[in-house]
Amino acid sequence: MRRIFVYISSLLLCLAVNTAIAQKKKPIPIPPDSTRWLNGFTVQADVASLMTSTLMSHVTYSAEGGIQLDLKHRIFPTLELGVAGADKISTDNIGYKTNSLFERIGVDFNLRKRKIDSKPTNNLFIAGVRLGMSHFNYDVTNVTIADNYWGSSVPLNYLNQSVTKIWYEFVVGVQVEVIKNFYMGWTIRNKNLISQDALGKVAPWYIPGFGQNNGSSWGFNYTLGYHFGPGPKKKNSRTVQTLPNQIINNQITK
Amino acid sequence: MKNSIFIVLIFSFLLNVSCVTDQPCTQTKYVKLTVGFYHVNYNDTIYTRSSLNIDSLSVQGLIIDSLTGQYHLVDSILYKNKKNISSIDLPLNNNSSQSKFKLKFNTTLDTMTIYHTNLNDYLSLECGCIKTHSIDTIITTNHFIDSVRIIIHDVNTYNAENIRLYK
């Protein structure tokens, strides 16, 4: 009984001391975020898709670009548009042909946290999501069904098949301002189709903007971009930088 | 740090390219009708079914000549004097709604005509298309065969017994 009393009294004492110390400490006020809401927009073009098209000997090809808004230098709503297609002959001489537009809408977040006393920068480490869509027509030609026993086979052609595909993407990447307002960056994307094709349906082999129709695929973009409008570091950047130091100095002199 | 970013970039780029390379077909494309042979025993109002091993079996397709309207044997023989056999796999005609077979059980001859609907089943660009079938009716002669029963109407690449022939 005595032990319990000692424990409780020492615990209360500790709490009382802690509260007293806490009351003495005045919280350092966090400077208000003075970055303006809209900091212009960046127009981007993807170089990697053009290089991939060349490497793939134009079996698959794509060209894409995008526009990225800069909100508070933290949130980047993004719209990407492109054109892609495929002209492939399989090992069994089955042909696949498509060519269409695709679009993606999404948002990126700047994960890079700036230290209070550090220099403001336009270099970003981004992570985001996209919702992609493509409505396209495709042809699957020269599909032969071999009948080794009864003989005779007629090639089948599935022309002008129409489909709308929707997918989502997880994006991570880096964006660096190489010279004033001129940006370079890369992103790696994990793409996942929302709906799968029914069994037996003549499914598309390649989806513009998504890639090969495997349910899930990876993508890589290397973008060049130009920023229009005011940069985030122009407005009140000095205030943000000096305000905490002033407060700290005032506290020290007190 | 710079090196690791460079490696990630190269890896991602190669991954992007490799995603659209040729892949071999890994799916089975052999569509077959599986026929099981059975013997029915009748014992005091109770019917029992047992698997039947045929001592010697030969099976060959019969195809109709579009000019004469007469059936003639397909060049290739599906089973030739196959010993001690209790089930067979038969290919159905992709370009016709009926497939006819000549079955020789030991020394007894029978014919079996299967009426079916053919369906195109697209697999992928790598594998192409297969024809699956849906059995409508089966007609047999009854020299060796007593009766026939359709168990599964859909004929595809699965390992399943489609019909049973009873002696």
Short mmCIF file of C-alpha atoms in Angstrom, two decimals, chain A:
data_model
loop_
_atom_site.label_atom_id
_atom_site.label_comp_id
_atom_site.label_asym_id
_atom_site.label_seq_id
_atom_site.Cartn_x
_atom_site.Cartn_y
_atom_site.Cartn_z
CA MET A 1 0.00 0.00 0.00
CA ARG A 2 2.83 2.31 0.91
CA ARG A 3 4.65 1.45 -2.32
CA ILE A 4 1.61 2.31 -4.41
CA PHE A 5 1.35 5.66 -2.62
CA VAL A 6 5.05 6.38 -3.38
CA TYR A 7 4.58 5.48 -7.06
CA ILE A 8 1.50 7.66 -7.51
CA SER A 9 2.98 10.64 -5.67
CA SER A 10 6.24 10.50 -7.69
CA LEU A 11 4.25 10.25 -10.92
CA LEU A 12 2.16 13.30 -9.99
CA LEU A 13 5.34 15.19 -9.07
CA CYS A 14 6.90 14.42 -12.44
CA LEU A 15 3.77 15.60 -14.23
CA ALA A 16 3.67 18.82 -12.24
CA VAL A 17 7.33 19.60 -12.99
CA ASN A 18 6.84 18.84 -16.68
CA THR A 19 3.79 21.11 -16.91
CA ALA A 20 5.66 23.92 -15.22
CA ILE A 21 8.55 23.66 -17.71
CA ALA A 22 6.14 23.51 -20.62
CA GLN A 23 4.37 26.64 -19.43
CA LYS A 24 7.66 28.52 -19.35
CA LYS A 25 8.50 27.57 -22.99
CA LYS A 26 6.79 29.79 -25.49
CA PRO A 27 6.04 28.03 -28.80
CA ILE A 28 8.01 29.31 -31.74
CA PRO A 29 5.43 30.67 -34.17
CA ILE A 30 5.62 28.99 -37.54
CA PRO A 31 5.78 31.62 -40.26
CA PRO A 32 2.72 31.66 -42.46
CA ASP A 33 3.21 30.10 -45.87
CA SER A 34 3.54 33.13 -48.07
CA THR A 35 3.87 31.21 -51.36
CA ARG A 36 1.06 32.35 -53.62
CA TRP A 37 -1.60 29.87 -54.73
CA LEU A 38 -1.09 29.98 -58.48
CA ASN A 39 2.52 30.08 -59.56
CA GLY A 40 2.01 29.71 -63.28
CA PHE A 41 2.15 26.56 -65.34
CA THR A 42 4.69 24.35 -67.08
CA VAL A 43 4.29 23.01 -70.59
CA GLN A 44 6.08 19.68 -71.01
CA ALA A 45 7.04 17.38 -73.87
CA ASP A 46 8.08 13.75 -73.42
CA VAL A 47 11.35 12.74 -75.07
CA ALA A 48 11.44 9.12 -73.83
CA SER A 49 8.35 8.11 -75.83
CA LEU A 50 9.97 9.34 -79.05
CA MET A 51 13.17 7.43 -78.27
CA THR A 52 11.22 4.27 -77.40
CA SER A 53 9.33 4.53 -80.69
CA THR A 54 12.63 4.64 -82.59
CA LEU A 55 14.07 1.72 -80.62
CA MET A 56 10.94 -0.33 -81.24
CA SER A 57 11.29 0.34 -85.00
CA HIS A 58 7.86 2.01 -84.84
CA VAL A 59 6.10 -1.29 -84.00
CA THR A 60 4.68 0.80 -81.20
CA TYR A 61 4.94 4.55 -81.20
CA SER A 62 3.80 7.44 -79.08
CA ALA A 63 4.27 11.16 -78.61
CA GLU A 64 2.96 13.00 -75.62
CA GLY A 65 3.03 16.27 -73.77
CA GLY A 66 1.38 17.87 -70.83
CA ILE A 67 0.53 20.95 -68.90
CA GLN A 68 1.18 21.22 -65.18
CA LEU A 69 -0.23 23.91 -62.90
CA ASP A 70 1.81 25.01 -59.89
CA LEU A 71 -0.35 25.53 -56.81
CA LYS A 72 1.54 26.70 -53.72
CA HIS A 73 4.59 24.96 -55.19
CA ARG A 74 3.29 21.80 -53.53
CA ILE A 75 0.32 20.62 -55.58
CA PHE A 76 0.62 20.19 -59.34
CA PRO A 77 -2.61 19.36 -61.19
CA THR A 78 -1.56 17.82 -64.48
CA LEU A 79 -3.19 17.18 -67.84
CA GLU A 80 -1.34 14.97 -70.32
CA LEU A 81 -2.32 14.42 -73.94
CA GLY A 82 -0.75 12.22 -76.53
CA VAL A 83 -1.07 10.10 -79.61
CA ALA A 84 0.05 6.48 -79.76
CA GLY A 85 -0.32 3.44 -81.92
CA ALA A 86 0.96 0.05 -82.93
CA ASP A 87 1.53 -1.77 -86.18
CA LYS A 88 2.62 -5.27 -85.32
CA ILE A 89 2.85 -8.63 -87.01
CA SER A 90 3.11 -11.56 -84.57
CA THR A 91 5.25 -14.65 -85.11
CA ASP A 92 2.13 -16.41 -86.47
CA ASN A 93 1.57 -13.54 -88.96
CA ILE A 94 -1.38 -12.11 -87.06
CA GLY A 95 -1.56 -8.35 -87.61
CA TYR A 96 -2.53 -5.71 -85.06
CA LYS A 97 -3.06 -2.08 -85.95
CA THR A 98 -4.24 0.89 -83.93
CA ASN A 99 -3.66 4.62 -83.71
CA SER A 100 -5.43 6.97 -81.36
CA LEU A 101 -5.35 9.84 -78.91
CA PHE A 102 -5.14 9.35 -75.18
CA GLU A 103 -5.44 11.65 -72.21
CA ARG A 104 -4.49 11.52 -68.57
CA ILE A 105 -5.55 13.77 -65.75
CA GLY A 106 -4.04 13.74 -62.30
CA VAL A 107 -2.11 15.49 -59.63
CA ASP A 108 1.48 15.48 -58.42
CA PHE A 109 2.68 16.44 -54.97
CA ASN A 110 6.06 17.91 -54.17
CA LEU A 111 7.50 15.65 -51.49
CA ARG A 112 10.59 17.76 -50.96
CA LYS A 113 10.32 19.68 -47.69
CA ARG A 114 12.30 22.91 -47.62
CA LYS A 115 14.16 23.71 -44.45
CA ILE A 116 13.16 27.06 -42.96
CA ASP A 117 16.57 28.65 -43.39
CA SER A 118 17.44 27.04 -46.74
CA LYS A 119 17.45 28.75 -50.11
CA PRO A 120 14.21 28.37 -52.04
CA THR A 121 14.47 26.01 -54.99
CA ASN A 122 12.39 24.96 -57.96
CA ASN A 123 13.73 21.40 -58.00
CA LEU A 124 11.00 18.93 -57.17
CA PHE A 125 10.73 15.36 -56.01
CA ILE A 126 7.21 14.43 -57.03
CA ALA A 127 4.76 11.62 -56.42
CA GLY A 128 1.29 11.54 -57.86
CA VAL A 129 -1.57 9.71 -59.48
CA ARG A 130 -3.18 9.78 -62.92
CA LEU A 131 -6.42 8.62 -64.44
CA GLY A 132 -5.88 7.73 -68.09
CA MET A 133 -8.37 7.10 -70.86
CA SER A 134 -8.26 6.16 -74.49
CA HIS A 135 -11.09 5.47 -76.89
CA PHE A 136 -9.71 3.73 -79.94
CA ASN A 137 -10.40 1.44 -82.88
CA TYR A 138 -8.17 -1.48 -83.79
CA ASP A 139 -7.82 -4.20 -86.39
CA VAL A 140 -6.73 -7.77 -85.77
CA THR A 141 -6.08 -9.44 -89.11
CA ASN A 142 -5.08 -12.79 -90.57
CA VAL A 143 -6.10 -14.90 -87.59
CA THR A 144 -5.94 -18.47 -88.84
CA ILE A 145 -7.28 -21.44 -86.93
CA ALA A 146 -5.25 -24.43 -87.89
CA ASP A 147 -7.21 -27.65 -88.36
CA ASN A 148 -4.57 -30.30 -88.65
CA TYR A 149 -6.98 -33.20 -88.92
CA TRP A 150 -9.98 -32.10 -90.99
CA GLY A 151 -7.94 -29.58 -92.99
CA SER A 152 -8.87 -26.26 -94.60
CA SER A 153 -8.69 -23.09 -92.56
CA VAL A 154 -10.07 -19.66 -93.40
CA PRO A 155 -8.26 -16.57 -92.05
CA LEU A 156 -10.40 -14.35 -89.85
CA ASN A 157 -10.23 -10.56 -89.80
CA TYR A 158 -11.60 -8.50 -86.94
CA LEU A 159 -11.75 -4.99 -88.35
CA ASN A 160 -12.65 -1.68 -86.72
CA GLN A 161 -13.08 -3.06 -83.23
CA SER A 162 -13.92 -0.21 -80.88
CA VAL A 163 -13.12 0.01 -77.19
CA THR A 164 -12.64 2.53 -74.38
CA LYS A 165 -9.97 1.73 -71.85
CA ILE A 166 -9.51 3.45 -68.49
CA TRP A 167 -6.54 3.00 -66.22
CA TYR A 168 -4.85 4.56 -63.20
CA GLU A 169 -1.18 5.29 -62.68
CA PHE A 170 1.11 5.82 -59.74
CA VAL A 171 3.87 8.28 -60.60
CA VAL A 172 7.17 9.15 -58.95
CA GLY A 173 9.84 11.37 -60.39
CA VAL A 174 12.15 14.30 -60.28
CA GLN A 175 11.87 17.73 -61.90
CA VAL A 176 14.83 20.10 -62.04
CA GLU A 177 15.08 23.71 -63.25
CA VAL A 178 18.21 23.54 -65.41
CA ILE A 179 18.16 27.14 -66.59
CA LYS A 180 15.70 29.87 -65.76
CA ASN A 181 12.15 28.57 -66.40
CA PHE A 182 13.50 25.58 -68.35
CA TYR A 183 12.82 22.24 -66.67
CA MET A 184 14.00 18.67 -67.20
CA GLY A 185 12.61 15.71 -65.36
CA TRP A 186 11.77 12.05 -65.35
CA THR A 187 8.95 9.94 -64.02
CA ILE A 188 8.43 6.22 -63.53
CA ARG A 189 4.85 5.04 -63.72
CA ASN A 190 3.04 1.92 -62.66
CA LYS A 191 -0.10 1.61 -64.80
CA ASN A 192 -3.09 -0.58 -63.96
CA LEU A 193 -6.17 -1.18 -66.06
CA ILE A 194 -9.48 -0.67 -64.30
CA SER A 195 -11.45 -3.14 -66.40
CA GLN A 196 -10.27 -6.42 -67.90
CA ASP A 197 -11.38 -7.94 -71.19
CA ALA A 198 -13.93 -10.73 -71.17
CA LEU A 199 -12.58 -14.17 -72.06
CA GLY A 200 -12.87 -14.95 -75.76
CA LYS A 201 -13.33 -11.30 -76.73
CA VAL A 202 -10.97 -9.97 -79.40
CA ALA A 203 -8.95 -7.91 -76.95
CA PRO A 204 -6.56 -5.15 -78.06
CA TRP A 205 -2.89 -6.03 -77.89
CA TYR A 206 -1.75 -2.44 -77.37
CA ILE A 207 -3.62 0.40 -75.67
CA PRO A 208 -2.56 3.94 -76.65
CA GLY A 209 -1.15 5.69 -73.59
CA PHE A 210 -1.09 2.50 -71.54
CA GLY A 211 1.11 0.09 -73.45
CA GLN A 212 0.76 -3.63 -73.95
CA ASN A 213 -2.57 -4.95 -72.65
CA ASN A 214 -1.36 -7.06 -69.74
CA GLY A 215 -3.48 -5.63 -66.95
CA SER A 216 -0.48 -3.83 -65.51
CA SER A 217 2.52 -2.17 -67.12
CA TRP A 218 5.40 0.18 -66.41
CA GLY A 219 6.15 3.44 -68.11
CA PHE A 220 8.97 5.89 -68.19
CA ASN A 221 8.88 9.52 -69.23
CA TYR A 222 11.70 12.00 -69.68
CA THR A 223 10.25 15.47 -70.00
CA LEU A 224 11.47 18.83 -71.15
CA GLY A 225 9.38 21.74 -69.99
CA TYR A 226 9.07 25.48 -69.94
CA HIS A 227 7.52 27.36 -67.06
CA PHE A 228 5.19 30.26 -67.79
CA GLY A 229 4.25 32.77 -65.15
CA PRO A 230 5.86 33.75 -61.86
CA GLY A 231 8.06 31.24 -60.09
CA PRO A 232 7.38 30.35 -56.49
CA LYS A 233 10.58 31.80 -55.13
CA LYS A 234 9.93 35.34 -56.36
CA LYS A 235 7.21 36.37 -53.97
CA ASN A 236 8.07 36.85 -50.27
CA SER A 237 10.91 34.39 -50.46
CA ARG A 238 13.03 36.66 -48.35
CA THR A 239 10.36 37.00 -45.67
CA VAL A 240 10.05 33.22 -45.39
CA GLN A 241 13.78 32.90 -45.06
CA THR A 242 14.39 35.58 -42.42
CA LEU A 243 11.27 35.42 -40.25
CA PRO A 244 12.18 32.38 -38.11
CA ASN A 245 15.71 33.67 -37.48
CA GLN A 246 14.33 36.99 -36.23
CA ILE A 247 12.00 35.20 -33.82
CA ILE A 248 14.78 32.93 -32.54
CA ASN A 249 17.13 35.93 -32.06
CA ASN A 250 14.43 37.82 -30.14
CA GLN A 251 13.97 34.85 -27.84
CA ILE A 252 17.69 34.55 -27.17
CA THR A 253 17.95 38.27 -26.21
CA LYS A 254 14.96 37.87 -23.87
#
